[in-house]
Coordinates of C-alpha atoms and ligand atoms in Angstrom, one line a residue:
M22 CA -36.8 -5.1 -72.5
N23 CA -34.5 -2.6 -71.6
L24 CA -31.3 -1.8 -73.9
P25 CA -28.7 -2.1 -74.2
R26 CA -28.5 -5.0 -71.8
P27 CA -25.2 -6.5 -70.6
L28 CA -24.3 -10.1 -71.2
S29 CA -22.6 -12.5 -69.7
L30 CA -23.5 -15.7 -71.2
L31 CA -24.3 -16.9 -74.7
R32 CA -26.1 -19.9 -74.4
N33 CA -26.8 -23.1 -76.9
S34 CA -25.8 -21.0 -80.4
T35 CA -24.8 -22.9 -83.0
L36 CA -21.5 -21.3 -84.8
A37 CA -20.8 -21.0 -88.5
D38 CA -18.7 -24.2 -88.2
G39 CA -21.3 -26.2 -86.7
R40 CA -20.5 -26.3 -83.3
T41 CA -22.9 -25.6 -80.6
V42 CA -21.4 -23.7 -78.1
D43 CA -21.9 -21.3 -74.6
V44 CA -20.0 -18.2 -75.5
E45 CA -18.9 -16.6 -72.3
I46 CA -18.3 -12.7 -71.9
I47 CA -16.7 -10.0 -69.9
G48 CA -17.5 -6.6 -70.2
D49 CA -16.8 -6.4 -74.3
T50 CA -14.8 -9.2 -74.8
V51 CA -15.4 -13.1 -75.0
S52 CA -13.8 -14.9 -72.4
A53 CA -14.3 -18.9 -73.3
V54 CA -16.0 -20.5 -75.9
L55 CA -17.3 -23.8 -74.2
P56 CA -19.5 -26.7 -75.9
A57 CA -23.0 -26.3 -75.5
G58 CA -24.7 -27.0 -71.9
S59 CA -21.4 -26.6 -70.2
A60 CA -21.4 -22.8 -68.9
S61 CA -22.4 -22.2 -65.4
R62 CA -26.0 -20.2 -64.9
S63 CA -25.4 -16.6 -65.3
A64 CA -28.1 -14.0 -64.4
D65 CA -27.1 -11.8 -67.9
E66 CA -27.6 -14.7 -70.1
L67 CA -29.5 -15.4 -73.6
D68 CA -30.5 -18.1 -74.7
L69 CA -29.6 -18.5 -78.5
A70 CA -31.3 -21.9 -79.3
G71 CA -32.1 -21.9 -82.8
F72 CA -29.9 -19.3 -83.6
M73 CA -26.5 -19.2 -85.6
L74 CA -24.4 -16.7 -83.5
L75 CA -22.3 -15.0 -86.4
T76 CA -19.3 -12.3 -86.3
A77 CA -21.5 -9.3 -86.2
T78 CA -21.6 -7.3 -89.5
A79 CA -19.8 -4.1 -90.4
D80 CA -20.4 -1.6 -93.6
P81 CA -17.0 -0.3 -94.6
H82 CA -18.7 2.1 -97.3
A83 CA -21.9 3.9 -96.8
H84 CA -23.3 7.3 -97.4
L85 CA -25.8 8.0 -94.5
D86 CA -26.0 11.6 -95.5
K87 CA -27.5 10.8 -98.6
S88 CA -29.8 7.7 -97.8
R89 CA -33.4 8.0 -97.5
S90 CA -33.6 10.4 -99.5
W91 CA -35.0 8.9 -102.8
D92 CA -38.7 9.4 -101.5
A93 CA -38.0 13.3 -101.0
I94 CA -35.9 13.5 -104.6
L95 CA -38.1 11.0 -106.6
P96 CA -35.1 11.2 -109.4
P97 CA -35.0 9.3 -112.6
M98 CA -33.2 6.2 -112.4
G99 CA -29.9 6.3 -114.2
D100 CA -26.0 6.3 -114.3
L101 CA -23.5 7.6 -111.6
M102 CA -23.7 11.0 -113.2
S103 CA -27.6 11.5 -113.7
A104 CA -27.6 10.1 -109.9
I105 CA -24.8 12.7 -109.0
G106 CA -26.8 16.1 -110.8
A107 CA -30.3 14.8 -108.7
W108 CA -28.3 14.5 -105.2
R109 CA -26.8 17.8 -106.4
D110 CA -30.1 19.7 -106.8
Y111 CA -31.0 18.4 -103.5
T112 CA -28.0 19.6 -101.1
A113 CA -29.2 23.2 -102.2
I114 CA -32.4 22.6 -100.4
M115 CA -31.5 20.0 -97.5
T116 CA -31.1 21.2 -94.1
E117 CA -28.7 20.2 -91.4
D118 CA -31.6 18.2 -89.3
D119 CA -32.8 16.5 -92.3
V120 CA -29.4 14.7 -92.8
A121 CA -28.8 13.9 -88.9
D122 CA -32.8 12.8 -88.9
R123 CA -32.0 10.6 -92.3
A124 CA -28.3 9.1 -90.9
R125 CA -29.6 8.5 -87.6
A126 CA -32.7 6.5 -88.3
Q127 CA -30.5 4.5 -91.8
A128 CA -27.9 3.6 -88.8
L129 CA -30.2 2.4 -86.6
E130 CA -32.0 0.2 -89.2
M131 CA -28.5 -1.0 -90.1
L132 CA -27.9 -1.8 -86.5
R133 CA -31.4 -3.6 -86.3
Q134 CA -30.1 -6.1 -88.7
G135 CA -27.1 -6.6 -87.3
T136 CA -24.1 -4.3 -88.3
T137 CA -22.5 -2.5 -85.5
A138 CA -19.9 -0.5 -87.2
I139 CA -20.1 1.7 -90.1
R140 CA -17.7 3.7 -92.2
S141 CA -19.8 6.5 -93.8
H142 CA -18.4 8.7 -96.4
V143 CA -19.9 12.5 -96.2
D144 CA -20.3 15.0 -98.5
I145 CA -18.4 18.8 -98.4
L146 CA -21.1 20.5 -100.1
A147 CA -20.6 23.4 -103.1
G148 CA -22.5 26.5 -102.0
D149 CA -22.2 28.6 -98.5
D150 CA -22.0 26.0 -95.8
P151 CA -19.5 22.8 -97.1
L152 CA -19.7 21.5 -93.2
L153 CA -23.2 20.7 -93.2
C154 CA -23.2 17.3 -93.5
S155 CA -20.4 17.1 -91.6
R156 CA -21.6 18.6 -88.6
A157 CA -24.6 16.3 -88.9
L158 CA -22.8 13.2 -89.3
V159 CA -20.5 13.9 -86.0
R160 CA -23.9 14.9 -84.1
V161 CA -25.3 11.6 -85.1
R162 CA -22.0 9.8 -84.0
R163 CA -22.3 11.2 -80.6
E164 CA -25.9 10.2 -80.2
L165 CA -24.8 6.7 -81.2
A166 CA -21.7 6.6 -79.4
G167 CA -21.9 2.9 -77.3
L168 CA -24.6 1.3 -79.7
I169 CA -22.4 1.5 -82.7
D170 CA -19.0 2.3 -84.2
L171 CA -19.3 5.1 -86.6
E172 CA -16.2 6.0 -89.0
L173 CA -16.7 9.2 -91.1
V174 CA -14.8 9.7 -94.1
V175 CA -14.5 13.2 -95.8
L176 CA -16.0 12.8 -99.4
A177 CA -14.2 15.6 -101.6
G178 CA -14.9 15.6 -105.1
P179 CA -12.0 17.2 -107.2
D180 CA -13.8 20.5 -106.6
V181 CA -13.6 20.7 -103.3
P182 CA -11.0 22.9 -102.1
D183 CA -8.1 22.2 -99.6
V184 CA -9.5 24.5 -97.1
H185 CA -12.5 22.4 -96.6
I186 CA -11.0 19.2 -96.2
E187 CA -8.7 20.6 -93.4
A188 CA -12.3 21.9 -91.7
A189 CA -14.1 18.6 -92.0
L190 CA -10.9 17.0 -90.4
D191 CA -10.9 19.9 -88.0
L192 CA -14.5 19.4 -86.8
G193 CA -13.6 15.3 -86.4
L194 CA -13.9 13.5 -89.5
D195 CA -11.7 10.4 -89.4
L196 CA -10.1 9.9 -93.0
V197 CA -9.8 11.6 -96.2
G198 CA -11.9 10.6 -99.1
G199 CA -12.8 11.7 -103.0
A200 CA -13.1 10.3 -106.5
P201 CA -10.0 10.9 -108.4
H202 CA -11.5 9.4 -111.2
L203 CA -14.1 11.9 -111.7
A204 CA -11.1 15.0 -112.0
T205 CA -10.0 16.1 -115.2
D206 CA -6.8 15.0 -114.2
P207 CA -7.2 12.2 -112.0
S208 CA -3.6 11.8 -111.2
I209 CA -2.8 15.4 -109.4
D210 CA -6.5 15.3 -107.8
L211 CA -5.2 11.9 -105.9
Q212 CA -1.7 12.9 -105.4
R213 CA -3.0 16.2 -103.8
L214 CA -5.7 13.9 -101.5
L215 CA -3.1 11.7 -100.4
A216 CA -0.6 14.7 -99.3
I217 CA -3.4 16.5 -97.2
A218 CA -3.7 12.6 -95.8
E219 CA -0.2 12.7 -95.1
R220 CA 0.4 15.6 -93.8
R221 CA -2.7 15.0 -91.6
G222 CA -1.4 11.3 -90.4
S223 CA -5.1 10.3 -91.7
G224 CA -6.4 7.3 -92.9
V225 CA -7.2 7.5 -96.5
D226 CA -10.6 5.7 -98.2
L227 CA -11.2 6.6 -102.0
H228 CA -13.9 6.2 -104.4
T229 CA -11.6 4.5 -107.2
D230 CA -12.4 4.1 -110.6
E231 CA -16.4 3.9 -110.3
S232 CA -16.7 3.1 -114.1
L233 CA -16.5 0.4 -117.0
D234 CA -14.4 2.0 -119.3
G235 CA -13.0 5.0 -117.2
P236 CA -9.5 5.8 -115.7
M237 CA -7.5 3.6 -113.7
T238 CA -6.1 5.1 -110.6
L239 CA -6.1 2.0 -108.4
H240 CA -2.8 1.3 -109.6
E241 CA -0.8 5.0 -108.9
L242 CA -2.6 4.8 -105.4
A243 CA -1.1 1.5 -104.4
L244 CA 2.2 2.5 -105.5
T245 CA 2.2 5.7 -103.9
V246 CA 0.7 4.6 -100.5
R247 CA 3.2 1.4 -100.0
D248 CA 5.3 2.5 -97.4
W249 CA 2.8 4.3 -95.5
T250 CA 1.9 3.2 -92.1
Q251 CA -2.3 4.6 -92.2
N252 CA -4.7 2.6 -93.3
V253 CA -5.8 2.9 -96.9
S254 CA -8.6 1.7 -98.9
A255 CA -9.9 1.9 -102.1
G256 CA -14.1 1.6 -102.6
H257 CA -15.6 0.3 -105.6
C258 CA -12.5 -0.8 -108.4
V259 CA -15.0 -1.7 -110.7
R260 CA -12.7 -0.6 -114.1
L261 CA -10.0 -3.2 -112.2
G262 CA -12.9 -5.9 -112.8
T263 CA -12.8 -5.2 -116.4
L264 CA -9.0 -5.4 -117.3
P265 CA -7.3 -8.5 -119.3
A266 CA -6.1 -11.1 -116.9
D267 CA -2.5 -10.2 -116.9
E268 CA -2.8 -6.6 -116.4
R269 CA -5.4 -7.3 -113.5
A270 CA -3.1 -9.4 -111.9
R271 CA 0.2 -7.3 -112.0
I272 CA -2.2 -4.3 -110.6
I273 CA -3.5 -6.9 -108.0
A274 CA -0.2 -7.7 -106.9
D275 CA 1.0 -3.9 -106.2
V276 CA -2.4 -3.7 -104.4
V277 CA -1.7 -6.7 -102.0
A278 CA 1.8 -5.5 -101.7
S279 CA 1.0 -2.2 -100.7
G280 CA -2.1 -3.2 -98.0
V281 CA -4.5 -1.2 -99.7
G282 CA -7.9 -2.8 -98.9
I283 CA -10.1 -3.3 -101.8
I284 CA -14.3 -2.7 -100.9
A285 CA -17.0 -3.9 -103.0
N286 CA -20.6 -2.4 -103.0
P287 CA -22.3 -4.8 -105.6
I288 CA -25.8 -3.3 -105.1
T289 CA -24.6 -0.2 -106.2
N290 CA -22.6 -1.0 -109.1
L291 CA -24.9 -3.7 -110.3
Y292 CA -27.6 -0.7 -110.4
L293 CA -25.3 2.5 -111.3
Q294 CA -23.4 0.5 -114.2
G295 CA -24.2 -0.8 -117.4
W296 CA -26.9 1.6 -118.7
D297 CA -25.3 2.3 -121.9
H298 CA -25.3 -1.4 -122.7
D299 CA -27.8 -2.5 -125.0
S300 CA -27.2 -6.4 -124.2
S301 CA -25.0 -8.4 -121.8
A302 CA -24.9 -5.7 -119.5
P303 CA -21.4 -6.2 -117.3
R304 CA -22.0 -6.5 -113.5
G305 CA -19.7 -3.5 -112.7
L306 CA -18.3 -5.3 -109.4
T307 CA -14.4 -5.4 -109.0
A308 CA -12.6 -8.4 -109.6
A309 CA -13.3 -10.0 -105.8
R310 CA -12.2 -13.4 -107.0
D311 CA -8.9 -12.5 -107.8
L312 CA -8.2 -10.5 -105.2
I313 CA -9.2 -12.8 -102.5
D314 CA -7.3 -15.8 -104.2
A315 CA -4.4 -12.8 -104.2
G316 CA -4.6 -12.4 -100.7
A317 CA -5.6 -9.0 -100.6
R318 CA -7.5 -7.0 -98.0
F319 CA -11.1 -7.7 -99.0
A320 CA -14.5 -6.2 -97.8
A321 CA -17.7 -5.2 -99.0
G322 CA -20.5 -2.7 -98.3
A323 CA -24.1 -1.4 -99.3
D324 CA -22.8 1.9 -100.2
N325 CA -26.3 4.0 -101.0
V326 CA -29.6 2.8 -99.5
R327 CA -32.7 4.7 -101.1
D328 CA -31.2 7.7 -102.7
P329 CA -30.5 8.8 -106.5
F330 CA -27.7 5.9 -106.6
N331 CA -29.8 3.2 -105.2
P332 CA -33.5 3.3 -105.0
L333 CA -33.4 -0.2 -103.0
G334 CA -31.5 -1.7 -100.6
R335 CA -32.6 -3.5 -97.2
S336 CA -30.1 -2.3 -94.6
D337 CA -29.1 -5.7 -94.3
A338 CA -25.5 -6.7 -95.0
L339 CA -26.9 -10.8 -95.8
E340 CA -28.2 -8.7 -98.8
T341 CA -24.9 -7.7 -99.8
A342 CA -23.4 -11.0 -99.0
M343 CA -26.0 -12.6 -101.3
L344 CA -24.9 -10.5 -104.3
L345 CA -21.8 -11.5 -103.8
V346 CA -22.6 -14.8 -104.2
A347 CA -24.9 -14.4 -106.9
A348 CA -23.5 -11.6 -108.9
G349 CA -19.7 -12.1 -108.0
H350 CA -19.2 -15.9 -107.5
L351 CA -18.0 -16.0 -103.8
T352 CA -18.7 -18.7 -101.7
I353 CA -21.2 -18.3 -99.0
N354 CA -18.7 -18.2 -96.5
E355 CA -16.0 -15.5 -98.4
A356 CA -19.1 -13.5 -98.8
Y357 CA -19.8 -13.3 -95.1
A358 CA -16.6 -12.7 -94.2
A359 CA -16.4 -9.9 -96.8
V360 CA -19.2 -8.1 -94.8
S361 CA -17.8 -9.0 -91.5
T362 CA -14.4 -10.1 -90.2
G363 CA -13.1 -8.4 -93.2
A364 CA -15.1 -5.3 -93.0
R365 CA -13.8 -5.2 -89.4
E366 CA -9.8 -5.7 -90.6
V367 CA -10.6 -3.1 -93.4
M368 CA -12.0 -0.2 -91.1
A369 CA -9.3 -1.1 -88.9
L370 CA -11.6 -2.0 -85.8
P371 CA -10.5 -4.8 -83.1
E372 CA -10.7 -8.7 -84.4
A373 CA -14.3 -9.8 -82.9
G374 CA -15.9 -13.0 -82.8
A375 CA -16.6 -16.4 -80.7
A376 CA -12.9 -16.8 -79.8
P377 CA -11.3 -16.1 -76.6
G378 CA -9.8 -12.2 -76.2
L379 CA -12.0 -11.3 -79.6
R380 CA -14.7 -8.2 -79.0
A381 CA -18.2 -9.3 -78.4
E382 CA -20.1 -8.3 -82.2
F383 CA -22.4 -10.5 -82.5
L384 CA -25.0 -11.2 -85.0
A385 CA -27.8 -14.0 -83.7
V386 CA -30.0 -14.6 -86.5
R387 CA -32.5 -17.7 -86.4
G388 CA -31.1 -20.5 -88.7
T389 CA -29.4 -23.9 -89.3
N390 CA -26.2 -23.2 -91.1
L391 CA -24.7 -19.8 -92.5
A392 CA -26.6 -20.8 -96.0
D393 CA -29.5 -21.0 -94.6
A394 CA -29.0 -17.5 -92.7
V395 CA -27.8 -16.1 -95.9
A396 CA -30.3 -17.2 -98.5
N397 CA -33.6 -16.4 -96.3
A398 CA -32.1 -13.5 -93.9
P399 CA -34.7 -14.4 -91.1
G400 CA -35.7 -11.0 -89.6
D401 CA -35.6 -12.8 -86.0
R402 CA -32.3 -11.6 -84.5
Y403 CA -30.1 -10.2 -81.8
V404 CA -27.4 -8.0 -82.2
I405 CA -24.7 -7.9 -79.4
H406 CA -22.3 -4.7 -79.2
A407 CA -19.3 -4.4 -76.7
G408 CA -21.1 -7.2 -75.3
R409 CA -24.5 -5.3 -74.5
L410 CA -27.4 -6.5 -76.5
V411 CA -28.5 -3.6 -78.7
S412 CA -31.0 -4.7 -80.6
S413 CA -33.6 -7.9 -80.6
T414 CA -36.4 -8.4 -82.9
T415 CA -38.9 -11.2 -83.1
V416 CA -41.2 -11.9 -86.1
R417 CA -44.6 -13.3 -86.1
S418 CA -46.2 -15.2 -88.8
E419 CA -49.1 -17.3 -89.3
T420 CA -49.6 -19.3 -92.8
A421 CA -52.5 -21.7 -93.4
A422 CA -51.8 -25.2 -93.7
P423 CA -52.4 -27.2 -96.6
S424 CA -55.7 -29.3 -96.7
R425 CA -55.6 -33.0 -96.6
A426 CA -59.5 -33.6 -97.6
A427 CA -58.2 -32.7 -101.1
H428 CA -55.4 -35.1 -101.0
P429 CA -55.8 -37.3 -104.6
V430 CA -55.1 -40.4 -102.3
S431 CA -58.0 -39.3 -100.1
I432 CA -60.0 -39.4 -103.1
M433 CA -59.2 -42.6 -104.2
K434 CA -59.9 -44.1 -101.1
G435 CA -63.3 -42.8 -100.9
Ligands
ZN506 ZN1 -19.8 5.4 -102.0

C-alpha cells in the first residue's frame, strides 16, 4: 500500500459513543457523519468494519531528543536526579545525527500507534554546542511535515543563559520551557523564563514541580500569566497532588482562572517518584481528578520513552490512558480524552474528530468499544492525519484450539 493515501470516506466504523457510521472527508476536514451504509461509494474509501474510530491521539509532553538512549547509556535505575546525571554524561558524546535518528524513529513509532501530533521538549546543552538537539529536531520536524504535527519547546534548565534560549527560538523552536523547580531560587528562574516568552510573544510549557516534597511554582505561574493571551501549560505538577485538599483547591481555582493547561505524565512520574519511600510509595501523579472536576484544561503524555528517565514505554498513548485509569482513577472516557482531544486543546491544535467541520485526525483500532481498545491496545490499526492514511498495521496470529477429547464430560460418556 502506497502511503500517505488520501481518503474521502471511512465506512462502517464504530464511534466511542456506540454509533456505527460512515465518515465523509474533504481534504483534511470531516464533511459529514452518516449512519453506516448510507454514504455513496467512493474510490478513496477505507472499510473499518470491526474497528473503533477514535480521535487520533496527541502527545503533549515528549522528549524525542532523549528517547531510545537507554540501551546506549545503560544507566542505573533511580530517581529524577540520577536520571539527569546519566543523561548529562551522555550529551557530552552524542552527535546531531544520533539525536535526529532516535527522534525520527521514536516519532514514527508513535505515529504507527496513532499519535499524529507531538510536543517535544528539546534540551539546550552545556558545552560548546548548546543547540545540537535543537538543530536535530528542527530537521526531523521538516522531514516529518505532512505526516505528523511536531511542536518544539526550548527546555532551558536554570543554568542555561538567556542568549541560548533566544538562539533556539531563532532557530525555529516554538515555545519557551524550563524547570524552575530545579533552580536555587525557583521564582527568579520562573520569572526570567516568562519574561523571555512575553518579549518573544511565545507560548510557554514548563516542567513544573516534578517532586513529591519540593518547591511549588505552579501557583506563581498561574497568577503571573492570568492576563496573557499566549498559550501556557505546566507539565508534571506532582507537588500539587501532594497538597492538603483546601490548599490544592485554592491553587486549582487560580490555575483554572489563568487558563494554564496541566499535562500529567503518569508513566515517568510512577517510575521516577517515590524511590526514597520504603513502604506505601506515593504514585507521584498530579491532582488529575480535582483538575478535571474544576474544569482545568487537562492532558496527559508519555514523557520519556526508553531513556534514563524511563527505561520502558510502548510509544502508545493507550498505555498512558491505561495508567490514568489504574493509577489516577480517571474514567476510561476521561483518560482517552486526556491523550486525544484534551491533548490537542492544550497544544492549541485545531479540534479533531468525527463531526462535520473538524480535522480528520483518527486512530482506527480493532475493537468493540473504548474500554476494549484501551484494555487490549490491539495491534491492528489505521492512522489518519489531515485526511490521509499515514500508517496501517495488521497483526497475524495463530493459537492452538483447546482439545475436545480431553473434556471430562467425554470421558464420563465413554
Ligand atoms: Zn519532561
